[in-house]
PDB file of C-alpha atoms in Angstrom:
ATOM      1  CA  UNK A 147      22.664  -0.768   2.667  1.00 40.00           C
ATOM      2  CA  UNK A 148      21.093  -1.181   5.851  1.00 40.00           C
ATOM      3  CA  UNK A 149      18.892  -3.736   6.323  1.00 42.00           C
ATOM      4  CA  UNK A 150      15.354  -4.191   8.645  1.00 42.00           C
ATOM      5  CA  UNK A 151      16.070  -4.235  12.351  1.00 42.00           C
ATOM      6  CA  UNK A 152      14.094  -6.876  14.420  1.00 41.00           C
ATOM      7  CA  UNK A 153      12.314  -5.854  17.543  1.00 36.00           C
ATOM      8  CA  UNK A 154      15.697  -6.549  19.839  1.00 38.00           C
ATOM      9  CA  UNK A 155      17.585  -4.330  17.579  1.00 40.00           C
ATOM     10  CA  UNK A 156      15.378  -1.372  17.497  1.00 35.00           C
ATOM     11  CA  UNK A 157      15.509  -1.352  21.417  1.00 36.00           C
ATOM     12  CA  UNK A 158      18.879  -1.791  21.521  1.00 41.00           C
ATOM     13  CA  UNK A 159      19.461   1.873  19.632  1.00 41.00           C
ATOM     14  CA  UNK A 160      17.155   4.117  22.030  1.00 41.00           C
ATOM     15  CA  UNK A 161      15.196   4.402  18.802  1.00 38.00           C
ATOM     16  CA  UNK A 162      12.400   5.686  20.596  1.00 37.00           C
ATOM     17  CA  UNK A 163      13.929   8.952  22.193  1.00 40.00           C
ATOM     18  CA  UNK A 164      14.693  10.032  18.478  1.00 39.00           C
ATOM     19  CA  UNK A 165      12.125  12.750  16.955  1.00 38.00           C
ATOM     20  CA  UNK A 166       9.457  12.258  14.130  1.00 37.00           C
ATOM     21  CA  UNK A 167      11.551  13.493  11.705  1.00 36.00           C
ATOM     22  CA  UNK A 168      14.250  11.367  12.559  1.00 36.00           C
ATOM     23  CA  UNK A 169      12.052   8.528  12.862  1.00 37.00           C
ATOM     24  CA  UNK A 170      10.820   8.468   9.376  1.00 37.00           C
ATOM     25  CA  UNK A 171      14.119   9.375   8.088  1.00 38.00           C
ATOM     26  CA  UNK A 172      15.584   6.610   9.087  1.00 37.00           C
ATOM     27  CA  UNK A 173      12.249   4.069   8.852  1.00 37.00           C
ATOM     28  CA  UNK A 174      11.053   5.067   5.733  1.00 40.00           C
ATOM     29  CA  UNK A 175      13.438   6.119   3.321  1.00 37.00           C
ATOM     30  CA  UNK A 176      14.982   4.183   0.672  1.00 33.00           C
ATOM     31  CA  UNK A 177      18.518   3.947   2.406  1.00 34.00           C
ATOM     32  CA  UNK A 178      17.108   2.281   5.462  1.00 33.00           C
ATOM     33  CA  UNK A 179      15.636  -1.266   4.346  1.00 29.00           C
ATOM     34  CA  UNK A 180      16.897  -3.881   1.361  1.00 29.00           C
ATOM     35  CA  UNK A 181      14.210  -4.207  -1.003  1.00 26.00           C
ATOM     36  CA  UNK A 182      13.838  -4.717  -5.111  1.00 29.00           C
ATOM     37  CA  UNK A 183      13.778  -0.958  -5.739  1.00 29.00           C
ATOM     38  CA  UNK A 184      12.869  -0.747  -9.421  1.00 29.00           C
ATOM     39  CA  UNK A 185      15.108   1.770 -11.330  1.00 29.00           C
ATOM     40  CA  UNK A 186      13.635   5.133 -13.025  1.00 30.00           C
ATOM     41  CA  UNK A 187      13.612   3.801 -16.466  1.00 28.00           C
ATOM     42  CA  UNK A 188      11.217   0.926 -15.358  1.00 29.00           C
ATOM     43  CA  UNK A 189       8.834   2.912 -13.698  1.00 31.00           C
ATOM     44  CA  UNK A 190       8.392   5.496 -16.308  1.00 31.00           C
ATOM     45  CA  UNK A 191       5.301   5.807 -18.206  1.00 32.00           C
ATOM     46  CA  UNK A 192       7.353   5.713 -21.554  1.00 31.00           C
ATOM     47  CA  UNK A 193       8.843   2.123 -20.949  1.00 35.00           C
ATOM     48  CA  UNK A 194       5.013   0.700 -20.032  1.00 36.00           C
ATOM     49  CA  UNK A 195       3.988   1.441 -23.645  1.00 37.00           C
ATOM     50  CA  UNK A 196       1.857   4.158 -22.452  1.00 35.00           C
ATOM     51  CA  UNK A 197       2.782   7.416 -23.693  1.00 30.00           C
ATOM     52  CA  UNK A 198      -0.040   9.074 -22.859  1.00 34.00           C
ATOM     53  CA  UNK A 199       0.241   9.186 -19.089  1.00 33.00           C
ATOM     54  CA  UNK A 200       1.647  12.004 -17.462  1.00 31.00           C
ATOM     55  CA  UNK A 201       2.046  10.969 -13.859  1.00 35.00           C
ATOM     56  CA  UNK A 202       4.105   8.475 -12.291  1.00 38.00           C
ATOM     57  CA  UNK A 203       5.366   7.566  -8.711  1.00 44.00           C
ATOM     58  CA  UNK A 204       8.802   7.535  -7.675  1.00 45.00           C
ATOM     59  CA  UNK A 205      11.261   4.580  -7.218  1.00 48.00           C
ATOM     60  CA  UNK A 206      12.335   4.969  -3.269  1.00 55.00           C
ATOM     61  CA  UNK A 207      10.072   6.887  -1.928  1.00 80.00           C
ATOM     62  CA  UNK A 208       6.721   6.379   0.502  1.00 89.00           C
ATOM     63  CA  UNK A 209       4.000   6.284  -2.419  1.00 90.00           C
ATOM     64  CA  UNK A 210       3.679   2.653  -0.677  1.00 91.00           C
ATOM     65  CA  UNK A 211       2.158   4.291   2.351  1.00 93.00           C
ATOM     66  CA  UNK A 212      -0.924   5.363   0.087  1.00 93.00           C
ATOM     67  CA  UNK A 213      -1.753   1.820  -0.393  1.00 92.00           C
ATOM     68  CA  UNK A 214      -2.314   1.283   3.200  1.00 93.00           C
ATOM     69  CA  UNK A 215      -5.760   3.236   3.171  1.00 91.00           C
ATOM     70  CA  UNK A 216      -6.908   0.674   0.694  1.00 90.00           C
ATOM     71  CA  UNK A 217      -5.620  -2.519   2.639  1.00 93.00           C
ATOM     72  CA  UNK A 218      -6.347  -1.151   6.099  1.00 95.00           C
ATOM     73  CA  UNK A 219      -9.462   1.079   5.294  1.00 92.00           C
ATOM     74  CA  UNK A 220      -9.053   5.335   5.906  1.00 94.00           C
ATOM     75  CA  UNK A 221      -8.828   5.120   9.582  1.00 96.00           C
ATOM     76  CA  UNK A 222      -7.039   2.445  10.086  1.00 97.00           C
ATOM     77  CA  UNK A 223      -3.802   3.919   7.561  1.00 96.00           C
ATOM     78  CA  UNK A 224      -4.530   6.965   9.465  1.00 97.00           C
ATOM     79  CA  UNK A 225      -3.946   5.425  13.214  1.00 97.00           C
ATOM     80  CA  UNK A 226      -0.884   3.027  11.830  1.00 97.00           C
ATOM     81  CA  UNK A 227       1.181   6.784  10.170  1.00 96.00           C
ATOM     82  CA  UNK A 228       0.128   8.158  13.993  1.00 97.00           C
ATOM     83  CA  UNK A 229       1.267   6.026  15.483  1.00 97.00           C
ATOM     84  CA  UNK A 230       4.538   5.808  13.958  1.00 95.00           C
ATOM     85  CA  UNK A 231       4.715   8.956  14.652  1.00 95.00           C
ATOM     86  CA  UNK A 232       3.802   9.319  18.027  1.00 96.00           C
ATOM     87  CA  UNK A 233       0.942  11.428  17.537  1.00 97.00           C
ATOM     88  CA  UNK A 234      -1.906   9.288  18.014  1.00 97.00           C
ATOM     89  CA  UNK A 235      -3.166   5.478  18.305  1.00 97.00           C
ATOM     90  CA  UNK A 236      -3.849   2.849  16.314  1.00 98.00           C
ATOM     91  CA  UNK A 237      -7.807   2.119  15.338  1.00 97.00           C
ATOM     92  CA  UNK A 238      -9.220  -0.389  17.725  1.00 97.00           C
ATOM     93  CA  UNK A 239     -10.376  -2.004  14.309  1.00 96.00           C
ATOM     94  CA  UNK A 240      -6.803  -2.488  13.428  1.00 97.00           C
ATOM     95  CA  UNK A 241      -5.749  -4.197  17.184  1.00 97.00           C
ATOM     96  CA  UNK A 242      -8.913  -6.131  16.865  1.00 96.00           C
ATOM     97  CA  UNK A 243      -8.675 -10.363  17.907  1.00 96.00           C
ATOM     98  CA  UNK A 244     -10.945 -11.688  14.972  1.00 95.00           C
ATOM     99  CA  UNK A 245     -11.262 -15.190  14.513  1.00 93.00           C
ATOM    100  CA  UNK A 246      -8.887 -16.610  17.012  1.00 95.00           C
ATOM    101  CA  UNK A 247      -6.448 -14.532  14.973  1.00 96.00           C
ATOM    102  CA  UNK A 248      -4.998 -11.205  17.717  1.00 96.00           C
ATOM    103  CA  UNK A 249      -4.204  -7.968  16.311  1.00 97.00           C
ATOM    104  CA  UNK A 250      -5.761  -9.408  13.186  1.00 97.00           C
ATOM    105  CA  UNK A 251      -6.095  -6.602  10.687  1.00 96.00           C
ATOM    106  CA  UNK A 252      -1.889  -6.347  10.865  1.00 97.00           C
ATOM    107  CA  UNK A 253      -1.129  -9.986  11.327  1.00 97.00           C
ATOM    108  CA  UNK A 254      -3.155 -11.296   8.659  1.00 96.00           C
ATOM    109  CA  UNK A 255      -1.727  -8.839   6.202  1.00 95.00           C
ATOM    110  CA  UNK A 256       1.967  -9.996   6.755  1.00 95.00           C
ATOM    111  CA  UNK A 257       3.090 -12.092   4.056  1.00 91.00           C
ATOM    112  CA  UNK A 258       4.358 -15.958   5.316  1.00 93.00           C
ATOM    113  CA  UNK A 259       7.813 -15.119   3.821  1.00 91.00           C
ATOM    114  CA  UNK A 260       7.998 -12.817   7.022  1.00 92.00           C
ATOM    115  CA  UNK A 261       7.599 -14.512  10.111  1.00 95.00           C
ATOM    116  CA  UNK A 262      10.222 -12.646  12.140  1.00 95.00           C
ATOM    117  CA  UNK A 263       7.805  -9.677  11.305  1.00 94.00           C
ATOM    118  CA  UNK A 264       5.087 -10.851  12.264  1.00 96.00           C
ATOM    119  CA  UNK A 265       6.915 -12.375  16.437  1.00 96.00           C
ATOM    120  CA  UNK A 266       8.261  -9.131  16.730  1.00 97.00           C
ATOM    121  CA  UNK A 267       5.390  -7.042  15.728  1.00 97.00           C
ATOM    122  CA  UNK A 268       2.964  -9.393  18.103  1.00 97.00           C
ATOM    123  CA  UNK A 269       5.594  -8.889  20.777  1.00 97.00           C
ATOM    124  CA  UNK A 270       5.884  -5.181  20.407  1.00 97.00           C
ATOM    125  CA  UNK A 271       1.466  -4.821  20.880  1.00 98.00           C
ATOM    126  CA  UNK A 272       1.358  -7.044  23.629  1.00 98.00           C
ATOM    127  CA  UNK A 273       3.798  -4.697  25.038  1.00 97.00           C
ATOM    128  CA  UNK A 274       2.080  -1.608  24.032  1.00 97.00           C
ATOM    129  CA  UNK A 275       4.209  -0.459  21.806  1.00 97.00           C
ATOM    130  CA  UNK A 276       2.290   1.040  18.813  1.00 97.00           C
ATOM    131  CA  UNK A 277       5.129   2.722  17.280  1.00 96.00           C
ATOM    132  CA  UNK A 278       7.518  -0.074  16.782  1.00 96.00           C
ATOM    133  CA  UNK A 279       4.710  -1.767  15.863  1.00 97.00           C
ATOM    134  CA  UNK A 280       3.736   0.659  12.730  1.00 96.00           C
ATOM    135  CA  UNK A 281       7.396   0.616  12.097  1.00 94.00           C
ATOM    136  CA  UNK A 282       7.726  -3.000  11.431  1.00 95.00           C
ATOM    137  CA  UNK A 283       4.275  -3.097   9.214  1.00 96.00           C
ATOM    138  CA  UNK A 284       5.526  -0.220   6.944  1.00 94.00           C
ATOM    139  CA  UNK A 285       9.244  -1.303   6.488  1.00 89.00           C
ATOM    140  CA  UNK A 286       7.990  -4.921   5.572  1.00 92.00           C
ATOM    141  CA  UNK A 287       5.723  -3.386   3.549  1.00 92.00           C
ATOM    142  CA  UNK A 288       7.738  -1.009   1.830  1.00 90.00           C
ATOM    143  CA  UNK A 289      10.009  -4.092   0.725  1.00 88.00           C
ATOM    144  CA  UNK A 290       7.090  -5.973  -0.411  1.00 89.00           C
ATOM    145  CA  UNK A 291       5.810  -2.828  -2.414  1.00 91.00           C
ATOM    146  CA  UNK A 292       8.551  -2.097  -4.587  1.00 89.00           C
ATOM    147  CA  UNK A 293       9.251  -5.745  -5.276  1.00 90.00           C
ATOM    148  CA  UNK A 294       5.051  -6.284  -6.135  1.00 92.00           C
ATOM    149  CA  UNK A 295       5.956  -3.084  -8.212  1.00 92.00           C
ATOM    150  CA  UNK A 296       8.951  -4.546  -9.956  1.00 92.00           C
ATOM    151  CA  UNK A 297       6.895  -7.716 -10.838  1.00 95.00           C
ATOM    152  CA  UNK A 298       3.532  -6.234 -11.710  1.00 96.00           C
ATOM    153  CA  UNK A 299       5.535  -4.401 -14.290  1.00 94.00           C
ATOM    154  CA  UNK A 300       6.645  -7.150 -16.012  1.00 95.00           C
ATOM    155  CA  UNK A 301       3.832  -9.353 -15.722  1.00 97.00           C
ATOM    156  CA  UNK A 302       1.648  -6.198 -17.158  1.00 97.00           C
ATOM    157  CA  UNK A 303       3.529  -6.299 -20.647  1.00 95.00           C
ATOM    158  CA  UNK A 304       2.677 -10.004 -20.851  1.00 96.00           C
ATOM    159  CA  UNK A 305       0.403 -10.444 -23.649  1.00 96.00           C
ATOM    160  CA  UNK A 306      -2.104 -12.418 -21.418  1.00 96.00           C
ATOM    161  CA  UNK A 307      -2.746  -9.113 -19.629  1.00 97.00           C
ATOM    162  CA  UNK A 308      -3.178  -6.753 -22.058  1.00 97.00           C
ATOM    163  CA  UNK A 309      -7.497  -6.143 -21.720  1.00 98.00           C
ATOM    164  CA  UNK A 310      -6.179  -5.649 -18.171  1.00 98.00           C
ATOM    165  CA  UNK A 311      -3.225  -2.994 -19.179  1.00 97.00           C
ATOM    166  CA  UNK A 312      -5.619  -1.200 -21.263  1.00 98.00           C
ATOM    167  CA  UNK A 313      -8.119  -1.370 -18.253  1.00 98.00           C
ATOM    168  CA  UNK A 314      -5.868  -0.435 -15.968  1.00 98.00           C
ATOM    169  CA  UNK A 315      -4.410   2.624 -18.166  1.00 97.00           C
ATOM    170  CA  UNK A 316      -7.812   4.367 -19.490  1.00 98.00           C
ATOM    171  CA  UNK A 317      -8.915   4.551 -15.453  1.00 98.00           C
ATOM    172  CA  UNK A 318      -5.357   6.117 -14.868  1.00 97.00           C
ATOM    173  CA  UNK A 319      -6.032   8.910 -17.366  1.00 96.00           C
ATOM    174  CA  UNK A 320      -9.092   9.440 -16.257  1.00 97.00           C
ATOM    175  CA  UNK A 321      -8.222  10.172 -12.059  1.00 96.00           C
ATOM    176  CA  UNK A 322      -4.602  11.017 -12.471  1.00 95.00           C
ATOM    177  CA  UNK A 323      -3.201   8.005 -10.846  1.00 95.00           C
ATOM    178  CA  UNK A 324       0.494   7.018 -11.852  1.00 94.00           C
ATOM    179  CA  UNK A 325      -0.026   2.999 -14.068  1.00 95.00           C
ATOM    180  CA  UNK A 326       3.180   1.789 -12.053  1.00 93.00           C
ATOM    181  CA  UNK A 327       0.969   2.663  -8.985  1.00 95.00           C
ATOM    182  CA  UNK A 328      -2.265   1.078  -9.758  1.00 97.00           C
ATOM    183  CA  UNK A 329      -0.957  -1.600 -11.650  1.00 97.00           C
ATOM    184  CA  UNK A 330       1.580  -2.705  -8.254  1.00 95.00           C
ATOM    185  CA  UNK A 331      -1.980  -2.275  -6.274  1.00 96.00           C
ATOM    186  CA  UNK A 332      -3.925  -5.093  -8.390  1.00 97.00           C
ATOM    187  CA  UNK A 333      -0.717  -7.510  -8.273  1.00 96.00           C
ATOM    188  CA  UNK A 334      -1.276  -7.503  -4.832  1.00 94.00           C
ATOM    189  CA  UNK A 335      -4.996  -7.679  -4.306  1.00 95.00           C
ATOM    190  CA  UNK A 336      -5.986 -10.066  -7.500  1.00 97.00           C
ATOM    191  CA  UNK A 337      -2.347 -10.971  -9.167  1.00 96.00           C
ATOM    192  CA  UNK A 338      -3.697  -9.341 -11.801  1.00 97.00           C
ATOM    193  CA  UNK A 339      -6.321 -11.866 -12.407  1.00 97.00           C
ATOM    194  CA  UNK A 340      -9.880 -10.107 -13.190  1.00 97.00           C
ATOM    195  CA  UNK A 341     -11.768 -13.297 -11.954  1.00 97.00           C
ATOM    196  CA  UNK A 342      -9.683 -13.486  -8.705  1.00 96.00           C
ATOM    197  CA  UNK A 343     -12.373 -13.663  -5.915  1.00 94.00           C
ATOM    198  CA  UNK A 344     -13.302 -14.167  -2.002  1.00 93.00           C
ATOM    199  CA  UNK A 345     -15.984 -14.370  -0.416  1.00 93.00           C
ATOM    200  CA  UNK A 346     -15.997 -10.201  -0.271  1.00 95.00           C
ATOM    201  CA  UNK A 347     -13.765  -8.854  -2.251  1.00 96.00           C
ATOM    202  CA  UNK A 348     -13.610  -9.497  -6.262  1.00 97.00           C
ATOM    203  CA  UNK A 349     -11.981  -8.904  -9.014  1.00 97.00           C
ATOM    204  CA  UNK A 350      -9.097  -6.828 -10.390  1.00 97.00           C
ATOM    205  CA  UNK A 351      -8.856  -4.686  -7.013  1.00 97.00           C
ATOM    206  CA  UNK A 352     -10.631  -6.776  -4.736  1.00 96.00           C
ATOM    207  CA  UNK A 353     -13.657  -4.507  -4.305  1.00 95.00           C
ATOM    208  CA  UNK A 354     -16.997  -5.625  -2.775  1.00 96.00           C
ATOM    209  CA  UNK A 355     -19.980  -6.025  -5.768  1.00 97.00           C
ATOM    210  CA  UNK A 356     -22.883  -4.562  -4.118  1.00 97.00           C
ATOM    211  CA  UNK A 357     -21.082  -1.234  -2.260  1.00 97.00           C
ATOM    212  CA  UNK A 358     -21.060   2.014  -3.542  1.00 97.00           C
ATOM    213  CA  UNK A 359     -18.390   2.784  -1.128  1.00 95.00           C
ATOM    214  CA  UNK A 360     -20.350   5.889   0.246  1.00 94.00           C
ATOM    215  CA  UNK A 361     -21.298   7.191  -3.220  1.00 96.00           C
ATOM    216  CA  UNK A 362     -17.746   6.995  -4.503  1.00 96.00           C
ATOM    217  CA  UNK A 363     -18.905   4.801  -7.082  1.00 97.00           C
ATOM    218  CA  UNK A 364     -21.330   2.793  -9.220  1.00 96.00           C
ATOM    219  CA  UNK A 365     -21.996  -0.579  -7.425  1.00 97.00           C
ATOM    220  CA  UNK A 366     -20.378  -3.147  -9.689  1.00 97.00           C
ATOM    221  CA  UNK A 367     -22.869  -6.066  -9.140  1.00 97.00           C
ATOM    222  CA  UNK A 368     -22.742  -9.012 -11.289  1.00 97.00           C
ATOM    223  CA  UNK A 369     -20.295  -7.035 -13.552  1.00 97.00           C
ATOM    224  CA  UNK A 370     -16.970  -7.177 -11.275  1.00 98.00           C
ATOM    225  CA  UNK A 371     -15.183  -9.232 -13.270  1.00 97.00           C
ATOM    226  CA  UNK A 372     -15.298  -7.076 -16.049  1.00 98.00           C
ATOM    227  CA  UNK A 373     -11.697  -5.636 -15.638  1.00 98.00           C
ATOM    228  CA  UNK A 374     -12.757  -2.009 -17.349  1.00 98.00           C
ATOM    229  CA  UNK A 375     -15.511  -2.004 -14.779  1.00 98.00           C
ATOM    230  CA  UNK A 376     -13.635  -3.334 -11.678  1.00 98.00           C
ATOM    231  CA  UNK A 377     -10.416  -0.809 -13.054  1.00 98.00           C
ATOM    232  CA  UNK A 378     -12.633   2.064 -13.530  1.00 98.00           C
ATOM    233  CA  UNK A 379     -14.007   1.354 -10.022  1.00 97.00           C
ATOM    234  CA  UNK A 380     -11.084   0.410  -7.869  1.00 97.00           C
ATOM    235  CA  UNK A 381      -8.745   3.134  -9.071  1.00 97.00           C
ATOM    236  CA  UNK A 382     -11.909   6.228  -8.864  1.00 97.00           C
ATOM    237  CA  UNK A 383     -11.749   4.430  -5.282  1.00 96.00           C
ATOM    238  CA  UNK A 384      -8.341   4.822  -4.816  1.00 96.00           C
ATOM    239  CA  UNK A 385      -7.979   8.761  -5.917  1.00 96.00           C
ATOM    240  CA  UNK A 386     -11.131   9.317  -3.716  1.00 95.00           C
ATOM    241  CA  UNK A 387      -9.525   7.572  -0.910  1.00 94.00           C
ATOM    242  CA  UNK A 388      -5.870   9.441  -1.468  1.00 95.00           C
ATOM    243  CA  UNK A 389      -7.686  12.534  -0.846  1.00 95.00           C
ATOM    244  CA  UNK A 390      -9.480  11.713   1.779  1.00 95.00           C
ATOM    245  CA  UNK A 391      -6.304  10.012   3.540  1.00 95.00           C
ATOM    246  CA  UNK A 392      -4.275  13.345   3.318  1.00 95.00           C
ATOM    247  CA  UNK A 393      -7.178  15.439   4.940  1.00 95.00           C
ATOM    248  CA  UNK A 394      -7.400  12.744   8.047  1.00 95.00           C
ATOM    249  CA  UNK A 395      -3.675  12.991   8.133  1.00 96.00           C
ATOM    250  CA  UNK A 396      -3.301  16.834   8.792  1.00 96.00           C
ATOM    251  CA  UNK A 397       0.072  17.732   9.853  1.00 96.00           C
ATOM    252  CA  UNK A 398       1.169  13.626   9.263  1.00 95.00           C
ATOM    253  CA  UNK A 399       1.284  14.085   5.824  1.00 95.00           C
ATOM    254  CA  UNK A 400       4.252  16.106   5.995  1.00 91.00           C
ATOM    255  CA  UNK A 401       6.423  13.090   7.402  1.00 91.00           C
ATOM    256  CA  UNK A 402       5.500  10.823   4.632  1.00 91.00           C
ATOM    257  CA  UNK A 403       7.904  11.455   0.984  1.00 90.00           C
ATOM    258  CA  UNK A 404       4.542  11.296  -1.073  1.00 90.00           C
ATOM    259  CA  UNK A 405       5.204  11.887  -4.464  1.00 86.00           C
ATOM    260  CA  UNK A 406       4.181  15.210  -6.188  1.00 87.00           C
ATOM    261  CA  UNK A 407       1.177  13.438  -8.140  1.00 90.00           C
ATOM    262  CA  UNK A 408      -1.380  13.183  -5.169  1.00 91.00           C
ATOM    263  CA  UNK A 409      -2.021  16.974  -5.630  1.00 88.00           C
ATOM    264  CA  UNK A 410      -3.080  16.267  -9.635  1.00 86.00           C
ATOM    265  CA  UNK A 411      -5.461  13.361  -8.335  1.00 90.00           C
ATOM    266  CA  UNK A 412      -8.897  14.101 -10.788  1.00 73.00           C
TER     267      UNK A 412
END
């Protein structure tokens, strides 16, 4: 198994004369990077004690991608897949020095375990070079995905969390998003902790209080650290947000290996 090129390597291989398809053949498909890929018998909705739900992502392939939209906002997951793909730029948002901090909405969202990451992929903008860029971001984070995945999982079955399962699985019902997906998306924003908080973001999804998020949903207010309220918000967010992320996509969507449950999304 083949395992993440750095920035040297991925000049090295003329990987940019290679077409789209190619590209995200070789970028982001399950043969091309070393992660903790969680088998099909742990992702199914049978072994997480919840009979009841129909839909659920597949081990290996780019459902990962869908979770950029909530770290990165709409346009900014929109501008990263482009720009993979040659077919547009990254949001100026996204390339944005904040704090001291350059290219801050990327930088700050690469784990500390990855430093190589986040050299090459400061290298590769100061250079101009988008693409390599997006490819670093989304192979790291592809890794990180399926082993957040693996361990949310297992940490979900731990009788601590079970208000939070239940939380987590009635709002899954409800919009048609796969538990192994959700539940992989709160491990990383709140470790599944319902009182996990910044200054913005709170709670079980890490969603601001007092927004509405355009009329997507019922401001939380005081109430966000109720996980059936935070659940039932963050996850009608994220099916909103799904949608909305194919339509700015347009012909990009066809590059990604999304699985077949985005077109059941309530």
């Amino acid at each position: 198994m083949k395992k993440i090129k750095n920035f040297s390597e991925f000049l090295n291989e003329g990987f940019f004369d290679n077409s789209v398809f190619k590209t995200l053949s070789s970028i982001l498909s399950p043969g091309s990077i070393e992660y903790n890929q969680p088998d099909q018998e742990t992702t199914s909705g049978g072994s997480l004690d919840s009979p009841s739900l129909v839909y659920s992502s597949l081990p290996g392939n780019d459902d990962f991608a869908l979770y950029m939209q909530h770290q990165q906002g709409l346009a900014g997951a929109t501008g990263i897949i482009k720009a993979l793909n040659g077919t547009g730029g990254m949001h100026p948002e996204t390339v944005k020095t904040k704090k001291g901090t350059k290219y801050a909405n990327l930088v700050m969202n690469i784990p500390s375990d990855r430093p190589q990451i986040k050299k090459d992929l400061i290298n590769a903008l100061d250079n101009g070079d988008q693409k390599t860029a997006a490819s670093l971001f989304l192979n790291m984070w592809k890794e990180k995905w399926f082993s957040k995945q693996t361990k949310a999982i297992k940490e979900i079955n731990n009788p601590k969390n079970s208000e939070v399962k239940d939380a987590i699985s009635k709002a899954c019902i409800k919009y048609n998003v796969p538990f192994d997906f959700a539940v992989a998306v709160a491990m990383i924003e709140s470790g599944l902790n319902p009182l996990a908080h910044g200054n913005t973001y709170k709670g079980l999804f890490a969603m601001v209080p007092t927004s509405d998020y355009g009329g997507v949903i019922t401001p939380m207010g005081e109430k966000w650290n109720d996980s059936y309220v935070n659940a039932e918000a963050g996850i009608a967010l994220l099916a909103n947000n799904i949608k909305k992320f194919k339509k700015n996509l347009g012909s990009d969507w066809a590059s990604l290996n999304i699985g077949k449950w985005v077109n059941n999304l309530a």
